[in-house]
Coordinates of C-alpha atoms in Angstrom, one line a residue:
M258 CA 41.8 29.1 18.2
N259 CA 43.0 29.6 14.8
T260 CA 43.0 25.8 13.8
L261 CA 40.2 25.0 15.7
I262 CA 37.6 28.0 13.9
K263 CA 39.0 26.8 10.5
S264 CA 37.6 23.0 11.4
L265 CA 34.2 24.2 12.6
L266 CA 34.2 26.6 9.3
G267 CA 34.8 22.9 7.3
T268 CA 32.9 21.0 9.1
A269 CA 29.6 23.9 8.7
F270 CA 30.3 24.3 4.8
V271 CA 30.5 20.5 3.7
A272 CA 27.2 20.0 6.1
L273 CA 25.7 22.2 4.2
L274 CA 27.2 20.9 0.8
A275 CA 26.2 17.9 1.8
T276 CA 22.6 18.8 2.3
G277 CA 22.2 20.9 -1.0
C278 CA 22.5 18.2 -2.2
S279 CA 20.4 16.1 -0.8
K280 CA 17.2 18.8 -2.6
Q281 CA 15.3 16.8 -4.4
G282 CA 11.7 17.3 -5.5
P283 CA 9.5 14.3 -5.3
E284 CA 8.5 14.9 -8.9
T285 CA 11.9 14.6 -9.7
S286 CA 13.2 12.1 -8.5
L287 CA 10.3 10.3 -10.6
A288 CA 11.2 11.5 -13.9
D289 CA 14.9 10.9 -13.3
A290 CA 14.3 7.5 -12.8
S291 CA 12.3 7.0 -15.7
A292 CA 15.1 9.0 -17.9
P293 CA 16.9 6.7 -20.4
A294 CA 21.6 7.9 -19.7
N295 CA 21.1 10.8 -23.3
E296 CA 18.8 12.5 -21.9
A297 CA 20.5 15.8 -23.1
T298 CA 20.8 15.5 -26.7
A299 CA 17.1 12.9 -26.2
P300 CA 14.1 14.9 -27.8
S301 CA 12.0 15.2 -23.7
I302 CA 9.0 14.1 -24.2
G303 CA 6.1 14.3 -21.0
L304 CA 3.6 12.0 -18.8
A305 CA 0.8 14.0 -16.1
V306 CA 0.0 9.8 -15.2
S307 CA -3.4 9.9 -12.8
T308 CA -1.4 7.6 -9.6
Q309 CA 1.5 5.3 -9.4
N310 CA -1.4 3.3 -6.6
N311 CA -3.1 1.6 -9.1
P312 CA -1.2 -1.9 -10.8
F313 CA -3.0 -0.4 -13.9
F314 CA -1.2 2.9 -14.3
V315 CA 2.0 1.7 -13.7
S316 CA 2.4 -1.3 -16.2
L317 CA 0.9 1.4 -17.9
K318 CA 3.9 4.2 -16.8
H319 CA 6.4 0.6 -17.7
G320 CA 5.0 0.3 -20.7
A321 CA 5.4 4.2 -22.1
E322 CA 9.2 3.7 -20.6
Q323 CA 10.3 0.6 -22.8
E324 CA 9.0 2.2 -25.6
A325 CA 10.4 5.6 -25.1
K326 CA 14.4 4.0 -24.5
A327 CA 13.4 2.1 -27.8
L328 CA 13.4 5.5 -29.3
G329 CA 15.9 7.3 -28.1
L330 CA 13.3 9.6 -26.0
N331 CA 14.3 11.4 -22.7
L332 CA 10.4 10.0 -20.1
V333 CA 10.2 12.8 -18.4
A334 CA 7.7 11.5 -15.8
V335 CA 4.9 12.9 -13.0
D336 CA 2.7 10.8 -10.9
A337 CA -0.7 13.4 -9.7
Q338 CA -1.8 11.0 -7.1
D339 CA -5.5 11.7 -8.0
D340 CA -5.3 15.0 -6.8
P341 CA -6.4 17.6 -9.7
A342 CA -4.4 20.1 -8.6
K343 CA -0.9 18.7 -7.9
Q344 CA -2.0 16.7 -12.0
I345 CA -2.2 20.7 -12.5
A346 CA 0.3 22.0 -11.5
S347 CA 2.5 19.2 -12.8
I348 CA 1.1 19.8 -16.2
E349 CA 2.4 23.2 -15.7
D350 CA 6.0 22.2 -14.5
L351 CA 6.6 20.3 -18.0
I352 CA 5.8 23.3 -19.8
Q353 CA 8.1 25.3 -18.1
K354 CA 10.1 22.2 -19.3
K355 CA 9.7 22.9 -22.9
V356 CA 8.7 19.1 -23.5
K357 CA 8.1 18.5 -27.0
V358 CA 4.9 16.6 -26.7
I359 CA 3.2 16.0 -23.0
M360 CA 1.0 12.4 -23.1
I361 CA -1.3 13.4 -20.1
N362 CA -3.5 9.6 -18.0
P363 CA -6.4 13.0 -17.1
T364 CA -7.3 11.9 -13.1
D365 CA -10.0 15.0 -13.7
S366 CA -11.7 15.6 -17.4
A367 CA -12.9 18.2 -17.0
A368 CA -10.5 19.5 -14.0
V369 CA -7.3 19.5 -16.3
L370 CA -8.7 21.3 -19.1
A371 CA -7.0 23.8 -17.8
A372 CA -3.4 22.9 -18.4
V373 CA -4.5 21.4 -22.0
K374 CA -4.9 24.2 -22.9
A375 CA -1.5 26.5 -21.9
A376 CA -0.2 23.7 -22.8
N377 CA -1.8 24.1 -26.1
A378 CA -0.8 28.2 -26.1
A379 CA 3.0 27.0 -25.1
G380 CA 2.4 24.6 -28.6
I381 CA 3.0 21.4 -27.2
P382 CA 0.2 19.0 -28.9
V383 CA -0.8 16.9 -26.5
I384 CA -2.5 12.9 -26.1
T385 CA -4.4 11.5 -24.3
L386 CA -4.0 8.1 -22.8
D387 CA -6.6 6.1 -21.1
R388 CA -8.7 8.8 -20.1
S389 CA -10.5 11.7 -22.1
I390 CA -10.2 15.9 -21.9
D391 CA -13.6 17.6 -21.9
G392 CA -12.2 20.0 -24.3
G393 CA -9.4 22.1 -25.2
D394 CA -6.8 20.5 -28.8
V395 CA -6.1 17.0 -28.7
V396 CA -4.0 15.8 -30.9
S397 CA -4.6 11.7 -30.1
H398 CA -6.3 9.6 -27.8
I399 CA -5.5 6.7 -27.2
A400 CA -7.5 4.4 -25.0
S401 CA -10.1 1.4 -24.8
D402 CA -13.8 1.3 -26.2
N403 CA -14.3 2.2 -22.7
V404 CA -18.6 2.4 -23.4
A405 CA -18.1 -1.2 -25.2
G406 CA -16.0 -2.5 -21.9
G407 CA -19.2 -1.5 -19.2
E408 CA -21.2 -3.0 -22.5
M409 CA -19.2 -6.2 -22.6
A410 CA -19.7 -6.5 -17.9
A411 CA -23.5 -5.8 -18.7
A412 CA -23.5 -8.7 -20.4
F413 CA -21.4 -11.7 -19.1
L414 CA -23.8 -10.5 -15.9
K415 CA -27.1 -10.4 -17.3
E416 CA -25.9 -14.4 -18.8
K417 CA -24.7 -15.5 -14.9
L418 CA -27.6 -13.9 -13.8
A419 CA -30.0 -15.6 -16.4
G420 CA -31.1 -12.5 -16.3
K421 CA -32.8 -11.9 -12.6
G422 CA -30.7 -10.9 -9.7
H423 CA -30.0 -7.6 -7.3
V424 CA -26.8 -5.7 -9.0
V425 CA -24.2 -2.8 -7.4
E426 CA -22.4 -1.6 -9.2
L427 CA -19.1 1.2 -7.9
E428 CA -18.3 3.5 -9.3
G429 CA -14.9 5.5 -10.8
I430 CA -14.4 9.0 -9.9
P431 CA -16.4 11.1 -9.9
G432 CA -15.2 13.9 -13.2
A433 CA -13.2 11.1 -14.9
S434 CA -14.1 10.1 -18.3
A435 CA -14.2 6.0 -17.9
A436 CA -15.8 6.1 -15.0
H437 CA -18.6 7.8 -17.1
E438 CA -18.0 6.1 -19.9
R439 CA -18.1 2.3 -18.1
G440 CA -20.9 3.3 -16.2
K441 CA -22.9 4.0 -19.6
G442 CA -22.0 1.6 -21.4
F443 CA -23.1 -1.1 -18.7
H444 CA -27.1 1.1 -18.4
N445 CA -26.9 0.4 -22.4
V446 CA -27.4 -3.4 -21.4
I447 CA -28.5 -3.4 -18.3
D448 CA -31.0 -1.0 -18.5
K449 CA -33.4 -3.1 -20.3
E450 CA -33.3 -6.0 -18.4
T451 CA -36.7 -5.6 -16.5
G452 CA -35.6 -8.5 -13.7
I453 CA -32.4 -7.0 -12.8
K454 CA -32.2 -4.5 -10.4
V455 CA -29.8 -1.6 -9.5
V456 CA -29.6 -1.7 -5.7
A457 CA -27.3 0.6 -5.0
K458 CA -24.1 2.9 -7.4
Q459 CA -21.4 4.3 -5.5
P460 CA -18.7 5.9 -5.9
A461 CA -15.6 4.2 -4.4
D462 CA -12.9 6.3 -6.7
F463 CA -11.2 3.3 -8.5
D464 CA -9.0 2.2 -4.6
R465 CA -9.6 -1.1 -3.3
A466 CA -9.9 0.4 0.2
R467 CA -13.0 2.3 -0.9
G468 CA -14.1 -0.5 -2.5
M469 CA -14.5 -3.2 -0.1
S470 CA -15.4 0.0 3.1
V471 CA -18.4 1.1 0.4
M472 CA -19.6 -2.5 0.3
E473 CA -19.3 -3.6 3.5
N474 CA -22.0 0.0 3.4
I475 CA -23.9 -1.9 1.0
L476 CA -24.3 -4.9 2.1
Q477 CA -25.6 -3.9 5.9
G478 CA -28.4 -2.6 4.3
Q479 CA -29.2 -4.7 0.9
K480 CA -30.0 -8.3 2.3
D481 CA -30.1 -9.9 -1.5
V482 CA -27.2 -8.3 -3.8
A483 CA -26.5 -11.3 -6.8
G484 CA -23.8 -9.6 -8.8
V485 CA -21.2 -6.8 -8.6
F486 CA -20.0 -5.0 -11.7
A487 CA -17.1 -2.8 -10.5
H488 CA -15.5 -0.2 -12.8
N489 CA -11.9 -0.8 -12.1
D490 CA -10.4 -4.5 -10.7
E491 CA -9.3 -2.4 -7.2
M492 CA -12.6 -1.9 -6.7
A493 CA -14.0 -5.2 -7.3
L494 CA -10.8 -7.0 -5.2
G495 CA -12.7 -4.5 -2.0
A496 CA -16.0 -6.0 -2.7
L497 CA -13.6 -9.1 -2.8
Q498 CA -13.2 -8.7 1.3
A499 CA -15.8 -7.1 2.1
L500 CA -18.5 -10.5 0.4
D501 CA -16.0 -13.0 2.4
S502 CA -15.6 -10.9 5.6
S503 CA -19.7 -11.1 5.0
G504 CA -19.8 -14.2 4.9
R505 CA -21.9 -14.0 1.5
K506 CA -21.4 -17.2 -0.9
G507 CA -22.5 -16.9 -4.8
V508 CA -22.1 -13.5 -5.8
V509 CA -21.3 -12.7 -9.3
V510 CA -18.9 -10.0 -9.5
V511 CA -17.4 -9.2 -13.0
G512 CA -14.5 -5.8 -12.4
F513 CA -12.9 -4.1 -15.3
D514 CA -8.7 -3.6 -16.4
A515 CA -7.5 -7.8 -15.9
T516 CA -4.5 -6.3 -13.2
A517 CA -2.4 -9.0 -12.0
D518 CA -4.0 -9.7 -8.9
A519 CA -7.3 -9.5 -10.3
V520 CA -6.1 -12.3 -13.7
A521 CA -5.1 -14.3 -10.0
A522 CA -9.1 -13.9 -8.4
V523 CA -10.2 -14.4 -11.6
K524 CA -8.9 -18.3 -12.4
A525 CA -9.3 -19.3 -8.1
G526 CA -12.6 -18.6 -9.1
R527 CA -13.3 -15.8 -6.7
M528 CA -14.0 -12.9 -9.7
A529 CA -16.3 -14.0 -12.5
A530 CA -14.4 -11.8 -15.2
T531 CA -12.8 -9.2 -15.9
V532 CA -13.1 -7.5 -18.7
A533 CA -9.1 -6.7 -19.9
Q534 CA -8.1 -3.9 -21.2
K535 CA -3.6 -3.2 -21.9
P536 CA -2.6 -0.9 -20.6
E537 CA 1.4 -2.1 -21.1
L538 CA 0.1 -1.0 -24.8
I539 CA -1.5 1.7 -24.1
G540 CA 1.3 3.6 -22.8
K541 CA 3.8 2.1 -25.4
M542 CA 1.7 3.4 -28.4
G543 CA 1.4 6.7 -26.3
V544 CA 5.3 7.3 -27.0
E545 CA 5.0 5.8 -30.9
T546 CA 1.9 8.8 -31.2
A547 CA 4.7 11.6 -29.9
K548 CA 7.5 10.2 -32.3
K549 CA 5.4 11.0 -35.1
I550 CA 3.9 13.6 -33.8
I551 CA 7.9 14.9 -33.2
D552 CA 8.5 12.9 -36.8
G553 CA 6.4 15.6 -38.5
Q554 CA 4.3 13.1 -39.0
S555 CA 0.3 12.9 -39.2
V556 CA -1.7 10.7 -36.6
D557 CA -5.5 9.3 -35.9
K558 CA -7.2 11.1 -33.8
Y559 CA -8.6 8.4 -31.7
I560 CA -6.1 5.5 -32.3
P561 CA -8.0 2.3 -30.1
V562 CA -6.6 -0.8 -28.5
P563 CA -8.7 -4.0 -27.6
L564 CA -11.0 -5.5 -25.4
E565 CA -10.8 -9.0 -24.1
L566 CA -13.4 -10.5 -21.1
I567 CA -11.2 -12.8 -18.9
K568 CA -13.8 -15.5 -17.1
Q569 CA -13.0 -19.2 -16.2

């Protein structure tokens, strides 16, 4: 009997040990995947990214990872999954980890302000990437000029439509600075054209599936659509799917970001153009700037990343 009891107790202990070793939060696993081998001695920096369900931000994170490895830094990356509350909690976690610098690509430019102020209070410098934050102490903002990009898209659309036609605008996540700025730039140009009318303007949250469903709904009420401007490529590609399904031909679709899928669609003649940002470069420049801050060097308040229009 004693032998049987010992055997059972031993089995239970092994099972308990295995269960304990397997416990790992989702943010920890993402951080570990980004960390270099010398993380025990390397300075740690944080990257709070809005989502990894968008190729643009996957590239941004990859650029940051590569540069962190090259500079001997430990990158702790956390994914908000487009949830402002989750992003706030993950930034607070980075503060508790006492990282040297926090780079933030905000899901919501206003909602994340409280977390930025918490980092400020903890004495941790904050850098924003691609999207800005509505307040707080931000040491440097690294991004393309989204207003200029919106203007670039509008000028191209105006040229392709010869100054006349009905246009649909698919907006990004309400509250995201990129959505506000790209829309502002677009209207700076398009609103001056008396022959062009924006007949529908609706958020599709930077998401491809949402872009398709929103465009499908718009097409039910708008029979004469000549052009589409989407605040990002994912929504533009979703709009293309909706247009294909409805049998609409010749609609000029312009996106923003120049993701691989969008560039391929432009080359194939399905999409008219996309405004090219350089997400991998944004991530790289973010880490470079963080390293300068750690080394006590001065950095520019705004670091621009060049834009380019990709078209056939």
